[in-house]
Amino acid sequence: MYAGMGHVGRNPIRASWYVIVLPALLLNYAGQVALFLGQPAMDGNPFFRLAPSWSIYPLAGLATIATIIASQAIITGSFSLTRQAMQLGWFPGARIRQTSSEEYGQIYVPFVNWTKMVLTIALTVSFGSSERLAGAYGTAVSTTMLLTTALLYNVMHERWRWPIGLALTASGVFLVIDFAFFVANLFKIREGGWIPLTFGMLVFIVMISWHFGFEAIRRRHTTITEMPDEFFGHLKKSGVPRVPGTAIF
């Protein structure tokens, strides 16, 4: 959703979220809670148990389509975030293909795409079922929520200029909930939660190392930069031959 703002703008995302996504989620989760209250010992997936028996196969098809759309959003989002990190000096240079002559955001990053494919196949083969991936999924989502809340405070205070007390209060409400989910998922580290944490740490080390080198080179270039008068004086003193009509940029 964050990367999509650079593609379609904030208004379409706001409209689709408040008109379609949020009401649908509230109705679905409320229905699942009602189902559990009526059948505490219920087994199976509550999402599919909500539907009548004749609609199971259409609902499974709908869920499959939604999964494909979500995976495509993750792929395109990773492309956009990779390019943004490269432009800000936080990620090594990777080959980027511009797939559209009209839309700046339509890109393809081969390295990211093939890496995600290899890792996805490896996870699928090693875990074997979606139920065994629950630990990895829960840890990844809860960690993302916690970090997003921390960034929310930074935006409130630094960007929106909210007072520290108000920013802490507003973000603290979400932080308590997100931290509770995060701690609960720490018990699933041995069940697969170590995978997103390890991968995130590796990406973090790469980004920090690259940015440190990037800043070191920038500082070096700043120290050796000369003013035009100093540069031309150096040319005269060094006796560097100059050909009329030749320019250096």
mmCIF file of C-alpha atoms in Angstrom:
data_model
loop_
_atom_site.group_PDB
_atom_site.id
_atom_site.type_symbol
_atom_site.label_atom_id
_atom_site.label_comp_id
_atom_site.label_asym_id
_atom_site.label_seq_id
_atom_site.Cartn_x
_atom_site.Cartn_y
_atom_site.Cartn_z
ATOM 1 C CA MET A 1 0.000 0.000 0.000
ATOM 2 C CA TYR A 2 2.876 2.374 0.804
ATOM 3 C CA ALA A 3 4.596 1.743 -2.518
ATOM 4 C CA GLY A 4 1.269 2.017 -4.347
ATOM 5 C CA MET A 5 0.889 5.651 -3.268
ATOM 6 C CA GLY A 6 3.637 6.541 -5.702
ATOM 7 C CA HIS A 7 1.771 4.750 -8.499
ATOM 8 C CA VAL A 8 -1.880 5.771 -8.156
ATOM 9 C CA GLY A 9 -1.862 8.496 -5.502
ATOM 10 C CA ARG A 10 -3.422 8.673 -2.051
ATOM 11 C CA ASN A 11 -7.046 9.412 -3.011
ATOM 12 C CA PRO A 12 -7.764 6.082 -4.799
ATOM 13 C CA ILE A 13 -6.143 4.199 -1.918
ATOM 14 C CA ARG A 14 -8.180 6.087 0.676
ATOM 15 C CA ALA A 15 -11.413 5.562 -1.241
ATOM 16 C CA SER A 16 -10.860 1.818 -1.762
ATOM 17 C CA TRP A 17 -9.817 1.331 1.863
ATOM 18 C CA TYR A 18 -12.679 3.144 3.589
ATOM 19 C CA VAL A 19 -15.413 2.146 1.116
ATOM 20 C CA ILE A 20 -14.496 -1.490 0.380
ATOM 21 C CA VAL A 21 -11.624 -2.961 2.408
ATOM 22 C CA LEU A 22 -12.340 -1.706 5.926
ATOM 23 C CA PRO A 23 -16.103 -2.521 5.951
ATOM 24 C CA ALA A 24 -15.394 -5.958 4.482
ATOM 25 C CA LEU A 25 -12.740 -6.709 7.118
ATOM 26 C CA LEU A 26 -14.974 -5.569 9.969
ATOM 27 C CA LEU A 27 -17.855 -7.727 8.752
ATOM 28 C CA ASN A 28 -15.617 -10.746 8.236
ATOM 29 C CA TYR A 29 -13.870 -10.546 11.598
ATOM 30 C CA ALA A 30 -17.147 -9.860 13.401
ATOM 31 C CA GLY A 31 -18.624 -12.930 11.746
ATOM 32 C CA GLN A 32 -15.674 -15.084 12.808
ATOM 33 C CA VAL A 33 -15.991 -13.876 16.419
ATOM 34 C CA ALA A 34 -19.722 -14.659 16.402
ATOM 35 C CA LEU A 35 -18.962 -18.113 15.013
ATOM 36 C CA PHE A 36 -16.449 -18.816 17.782
ATOM 37 C CA LEU A 37 -18.872 -17.596 20.440
ATOM 38 C CA GLY A 38 -21.533 -19.932 19.108
ATOM 39 C CA GLN A 39 -19.153 -22.886 18.640
ATOM 40 C CA PRO A 40 -16.187 -22.576 21.067
ATOM 41 C CA ALA A 41 -14.906 -26.052 20.163
ATOM 42 C CA MET A 42 -15.060 -25.388 16.418
ATOM 43 C CA ASP A 43 -12.331 -26.951 14.285
ATOM 44 C CA GLY A 44 -11.186 -25.938 10.831
ATOM 45 C CA ASN A 45 -10.647 -22.540 9.263
ATOM 46 C CA PRO A 46 -13.217 -20.024 10.580
ATOM 47 C CA PHE A 47 -13.050 -18.034 7.337
ATOM 48 C CA PHE A 48 -14.379 -20.968 5.305
ATOM 49 C CA ARG A 49 -16.687 -22.186 8.087
ATOM 50 C CA LEU A 50 -18.599 -18.896 7.791
ATOM 51 C CA ALA A 51 -19.771 -19.804 4.300
ATOM 52 C CA PRO A 52 -22.423 -22.387 3.415
ATOM 53 C CA SER A 53 -21.188 -25.712 2.048
ATOM 54 C CA TRP A 54 -22.177 -24.978 -1.561
ATOM 55 C CA SER A 55 -19.938 -21.866 -1.668
ATOM 56 C CA ILE A 56 -16.718 -23.467 -0.442
ATOM 57 C CA TYR A 57 -15.199 -23.978 -3.897
ATOM 58 C CA PRO A 58 -16.088 -20.488 -5.215
ATOM 59 C CA LEU A 59 -14.735 -19.016 -1.988
ATOM 60 C CA ALA A 60 -11.504 -21.007 -2.341
ATOM 61 C CA GLY A 61 -11.171 -19.667 -5.892
ATOM 62 C CA LEU A 62 -11.761 -16.131 -4.654
ATOM 63 C CA ALA A 63 -9.131 -16.603 -1.929
ATOM 64 C CA THR A 64 -6.665 -17.888 -4.532
ATOM 65 C CA ILE A 65 -7.214 -14.831 -6.733
ATOM 66 C CA ALA A 66 -6.806 -12.546 -3.712
ATOM 67 C CA THR A 67 -3.541 -14.299 -2.843
ATOM 68 C CA ILE A 68 -2.212 -13.792 -6.369
ATOM 69 C CA ILE A 69 -3.134 -10.093 -6.242
ATOM 70 C CA ALA A 70 -1.496 -9.715 -2.826
ATOM 71 C CA SER A 71 1.686 -11.459 -3.972
ATOM 72 C CA GLN A 72 1.850 -9.217 -7.030
ATOM 73 C CA ALA A 73 1.504 -6.171 -4.786
ATOM 74 C CA ILE A 74 4.372 -7.431 -2.617
ATOM 75 C CA ILE A 75 6.570 -7.991 -5.684
ATOM 76 C CA THR A 76 5.952 -4.552 -7.188
ATOM 77 C CA GLY A 77 6.318 -2.972 -3.753
ATOM 78 C CA SER A 78 9.702 -4.620 -3.247
ATOM 79 C CA PHE A 79 10.792 -3.261 -6.634
ATOM 80 C CA SER A 80 9.809 0.277 -5.666
ATOM 81 C CA LEU A 81 11.407 0.076 -2.216
ATOM 82 C CA THR A 82 14.627 -1.294 -3.706
ATOM 83 C CA ARG A 83 14.891 1.611 -6.141
ATOM 84 C CA GLN A 84 14.113 4.148 -3.414
ATOM 85 C CA ALA A 85 16.780 2.619 -1.161
ATOM 86 C CA MET A 86 19.297 2.786 -4.006
ATOM 87 C CA GLN A 87 18.486 6.423 -4.717
ATOM 88 C CA LEU A 88 18.925 7.330 -1.034
ATOM 89 C CA GLY A 89 22.233 5.495 -0.783
ATOM 90 C CA TRP A 90 20.961 2.664 1.415
ATOM 91 C CA PHE A 91 21.266 -0.304 -0.962
ATOM 92 C CA PRO A 92 23.835 -1.544 -3.486
ATOM 93 C CA GLY A 93 23.205 -0.774 -7.123
ATOM 94 C CA ALA A 94 21.023 -3.303 -8.940
ATOM 95 C CA ARG A 95 19.865 -3.425 -12.534
ATOM 96 C CA ILE A 96 16.459 -1.793 -13.006
ATOM 97 C CA ARG A 97 14.375 -2.143 -16.157
ATOM 98 C CA GLN A 98 11.820 0.532 -16.963
ATOM 99 C CA THR A 99 8.848 -1.418 -18.345
ATOM 100 C CA SER A 100 6.733 1.583 -19.360
ATOM 101 C CA SER A 101 7.510 4.726 -21.323
ATOM 102 C CA GLU A 102 4.641 6.575 -19.619
ATOM 103 C CA GLU A 103 4.544 5.408 -15.980
ATOM 104 C CA TYR A 104 7.657 6.043 -13.874
ATOM 105 C CA GLY A 105 6.642 3.510 -11.221
ATOM 106 C CA GLN A 106 6.397 0.509 -13.580
ATOM 107 C CA ILE A 107 9.789 -1.140 -13.171
ATOM 108 C CA TYR A 108 11.321 -4.599 -13.007
ATOM 109 C CA VAL A 109 14.307 -5.515 -10.825
ATOM 110 C CA PRO A 110 15.644 -8.941 -11.924
ATOM 111 C CA PHE A 111 17.806 -9.509 -8.838
ATOM 112 C CA VAL A 112 14.925 -8.938 -6.411
ATOM 113 C CA ASN A 113 12.482 -10.982 -8.491
ATOM 114 C CA TRP A 114 14.721 -14.060 -8.816
ATOM 115 C CA THR A 115 15.791 -13.867 -5.167
ATOM 116 C CA LYS A 116 12.158 -13.845 -4.021
ATOM 117 C CA MET A 117 11.385 -16.785 -6.311
ATOM 118 C CA VAL A 118 14.249 -18.913 -4.946
ATOM 119 C CA LEU A 119 13.404 -18.122 -1.327
ATOM 120 C CA THR A 120 9.677 -18.745 -1.860
ATOM 121 C CA ILE A 121 10.336 -22.177 -3.388
ATOM 122 C CA ALA A 122 12.766 -23.003 -0.577
ATOM 123 C CA LEU A 123 10.191 -22.085 2.080
ATOM 124 C CA THR A 124 7.438 -24.032 0.335
ATOM 125 C CA VAL A 125 9.544 -27.171 0.031
ATOM 126 C CA SER A 126 11.015 -27.019 3.548
ATOM 127 C CA PHE A 127 7.760 -26.292 5.413
ATOM 128 C CA GLY A 128 5.396 -28.284 3.224
ATOM 129 C CA SER A 129 2.141 -26.686 4.430
ATOM 130 C CA SER A 130 0.740 -23.253 5.192
ATOM 131 C CA GLU A 131 -0.047 -24.274 8.779
ATOM 132 C CA ARG A 132 3.661 -24.783 9.528
ATOM 133 C CA LEU A 133 4.377 -21.307 8.123
ATOM 134 C CA ALA A 134 2.133 -19.661 10.723
ATOM 135 C CA GLY A 135 5.070 -18.935 13.037
ATOM 136 C CA ALA A 136 7.088 -17.215 10.328
ATOM 137 C CA TYR A 137 4.080 -15.257 9.088
ATOM 138 C CA GLY A 138 3.006 -14.111 12.545
ATOM 139 C CA THR A 139 6.504 -12.982 13.495
ATOM 140 C CA ALA A 140 6.933 -11.041 10.237
ATOM 141 C CA VAL A 141 3.569 -9.284 10.547
ATOM 142 C CA SER A 142 3.894 -8.418 14.249
ATOM 143 C CA THR A 143 7.432 -7.075 13.768
ATOM 144 C CA THR A 144 6.293 -4.963 10.814
ATOM 145 C CA MET A 145 3.403 -3.549 12.857
ATOM 146 C CA LEU A 146 5.742 -2.682 15.733
ATOM 147 C CA LEU A 147 8.257 -0.917 13.483
ATOM 148 C CA THR A 148 5.477 0.927 11.639
ATOM 149 C CA THR A 149 4.160 2.284 14.937
ATOM 150 C CA ALA A 150 7.654 3.457 15.893
ATOM 151 C CA LEU A 151 7.916 5.239 12.544
ATOM 152 C CA LEU A 152 4.458 6.733 13.121
ATOM 153 C CA TYR A 153 5.720 8.512 16.225
ATOM 154 C CA ASN A 154 8.678 9.869 14.272
ATOM 155 C CA VAL A 155 6.353 11.202 11.549
ATOM 156 C CA MET A 156 3.990 12.756 14.104
ATOM 157 C CA HIS A 157 6.776 14.553 15.935
ATOM 158 C CA GLU A 158 9.234 15.405 13.154
ATOM 159 C CA ARG A 159 6.976 15.839 10.112
ATOM 160 C CA TRP A 160 3.590 16.872 11.510
ATOM 161 C CA ARG A 161 5.170 18.887 14.355
ATOM 162 C CA TRP A 162 2.960 17.369 17.040
ATOM 163 C CA PRO A 163 4.020 17.960 20.680
ATOM 164 C CA ILE A 164 5.984 15.078 22.158
ATOM 165 C CA GLY A 165 3.254 14.268 24.681
ATOM 166 C CA LEU A 166 0.513 14.090 22.072
ATOM 167 C CA ALA A 167 2.657 12.035 19.685
ATOM 168 C CA LEU A 168 3.597 9.593 22.459
ATOM 169 C CA THR A 169 -0.025 9.232 23.549
ATOM 170 C CA ALA A 170 -1.374 8.627 20.059
ATOM 171 C CA SER A 171 1.348 6.202 19.012
ATOM 172 C CA GLY A 172 1.531 4.622 22.478
ATOM 173 C CA VAL A 173 -1.991 3.221 22.153
ATOM 174 C CA PHE A 174 -1.008 1.326 19.027
ATOM 175 C CA LEU A 175 2.403 0.477 20.481
ATOM 176 C CA VAL A 176 0.905 -1.374 23.462
ATOM 177 C CA ILE A 177 -1.245 -3.529 21.178
ATOM 178 C CA ASP A 178 1.520 -4.149 18.639
ATOM 179 C CA PHE A 179 4.041 -4.980 21.363
ATOM 180 C CA ALA A 180 1.655 -7.536 22.868
ATOM 181 C CA PHE A 181 1.349 -9.283 19.491
ATOM 182 C CA PHE A 182 5.119 -9.084 19.012
ATOM 183 C CA VAL A 183 5.888 -10.686 22.391
ATOM 184 C CA ALA A 184 3.293 -13.408 21.790
ATOM 185 C CA ASN A 185 4.930 -14.307 18.483
ATOM 186 C CA LEU A 186 8.383 -14.501 20.057
ATOM 187 C CA PHE A 187 7.325 -17.912 21.393
ATOM 188 C CA LYS A 188 7.095 -19.063 17.762
ATOM 189 C CA ILE A 189 10.708 -18.300 16.862
ATOM 190 C CA ARG A 190 11.668 -21.990 16.881
ATOM 191 C CA GLU A 191 8.601 -22.806 14.736
ATOM 192 C CA GLY A 192 9.725 -20.594 11.854
ATOM 193 C CA GLY A 193 9.758 -17.131 13.361
ATOM 194 C CA TRP A 194 13.546 -17.046 13.071
ATOM 195 C CA ILE A 195 13.286 -16.882 9.263
ATOM 196 C CA PRO A 196 11.910 -13.325 8.835
ATOM 197 C CA LEU A 197 14.028 -12.080 11.750
ATOM 198 C CA THR A 198 17.219 -13.522 10.238
ATOM 199 C CA PHE A 199 16.422 -12.247 6.749
ATOM 200 C CA GLY A 200 15.562 -8.796 8.103
ATOM 201 C CA MET A 201 18.839 -8.691 10.036
ATOM 202 C CA LEU A 202 20.828 -9.609 6.915
ATOM 203 C CA VAL A 203 19.123 -6.885 4.861
ATOM 204 C CA PHE A 204 19.692 -4.421 7.714
ATOM 205 C CA ILE A 205 23.419 -5.238 7.837
ATOM 206 C CA VAL A 206 23.720 -4.813 4.059
ATOM 207 C CA MET A 207 21.910 -1.446 4.139
ATOM 208 C CA ILE A 208 23.917 -0.093 7.082
ATOM 209 C CA SER A 209 27.229 -1.220 5.571
ATOM 210 C CA TRP A 210 26.417 0.243 2.159
ATOM 211 C CA HIS A 211 25.226 3.550 3.608
ATOM 212 C CA PHE A 212 28.374 3.825 5.738
ATOM 213 C CA GLY A 213 30.546 3.386 2.643
ATOM 214 C CA PHE A 214 28.331 5.726 0.622
ATOM 215 C CA GLU A 215 28.679 8.489 3.218
ATOM 216 C CA ALA A 216 32.435 7.906 3.492
ATOM 217 C CA ILE A 217 32.836 8.414 -0.260
ATOM 218 C CA ARG A 218 30.628 11.488 -0.173
ATOM 219 C CA ARG A 219 32.713 13.028 2.621
ATOM 220 C CA ARG A 220 35.897 12.218 0.700
ATOM 221 C CA HIS A 221 34.578 13.917 -2.423
ATOM 222 C CA THR A 222 33.542 16.932 -0.359
ATOM 223 C CA THR A 223 37.029 17.370 1.103
ATOM 224 C CA ILE A 224 38.795 17.185 -2.288
ATOM 225 C CA THR A 225 36.337 19.515 -4.047
ATOM 226 C CA GLU A 226 37.953 22.712 -5.379
ATOM 227 C CA MET A 227 36.467 26.054 -6.245
ATOM 228 C CA PRO A 228 36.720 27.055 -9.959
ATOM 229 C CA ASP A 229 39.447 29.634 -9.277
ATOM 230 C CA GLU A 230 41.499 27.110 -7.322
ATOM 231 C CA PHE A 231 41.049 24.517 -10.060
ATOM 232 C CA PHE A 232 42.200 26.836 -12.858
ATOM 233 C CA GLY A 233 45.123 28.003 -10.712
ATOM 234 C CA HIS A 234 46.135 24.375 -10.234
ATOM 235 C CA LEU A 235 46.041 23.854 -14.002
ATOM 236 C CA LYS A 236 48.368 26.810 -14.577
ATOM 237 C CA LYS A 237 50.847 25.782 -11.900
ATOM 238 C CA SER A 238 50.938 22.170 -13.069
ATOM 239 C CA GLY A 239 51.477 23.138 -16.688
ATOM 240 C CA VAL A 240 48.555 21.013 -17.891
ATOM 241 C CA PRO A 241 48.159 21.600 -21.655
ATOM 242 C CA ARG A 242 44.795 23.073 -22.622
ATOM 243 C CA VAL A 243 43.366 22.825 -26.126
ATOM 244 C CA PRO A 244 41.145 25.742 -27.224
ATOM 245 C CA GLY A 245 37.518 24.744 -27.650
ATOM 246 C CA THR A 246 37.698 21.837 -25.193
ATOM 247 C CA ALA A 247 35.438 21.938 -22.130
ATOM 248 C CA ILE A 248 35.452 19.838 -18.997
ATOM 249 C CA PHE A 249 32.247 19.144 -17.096
#
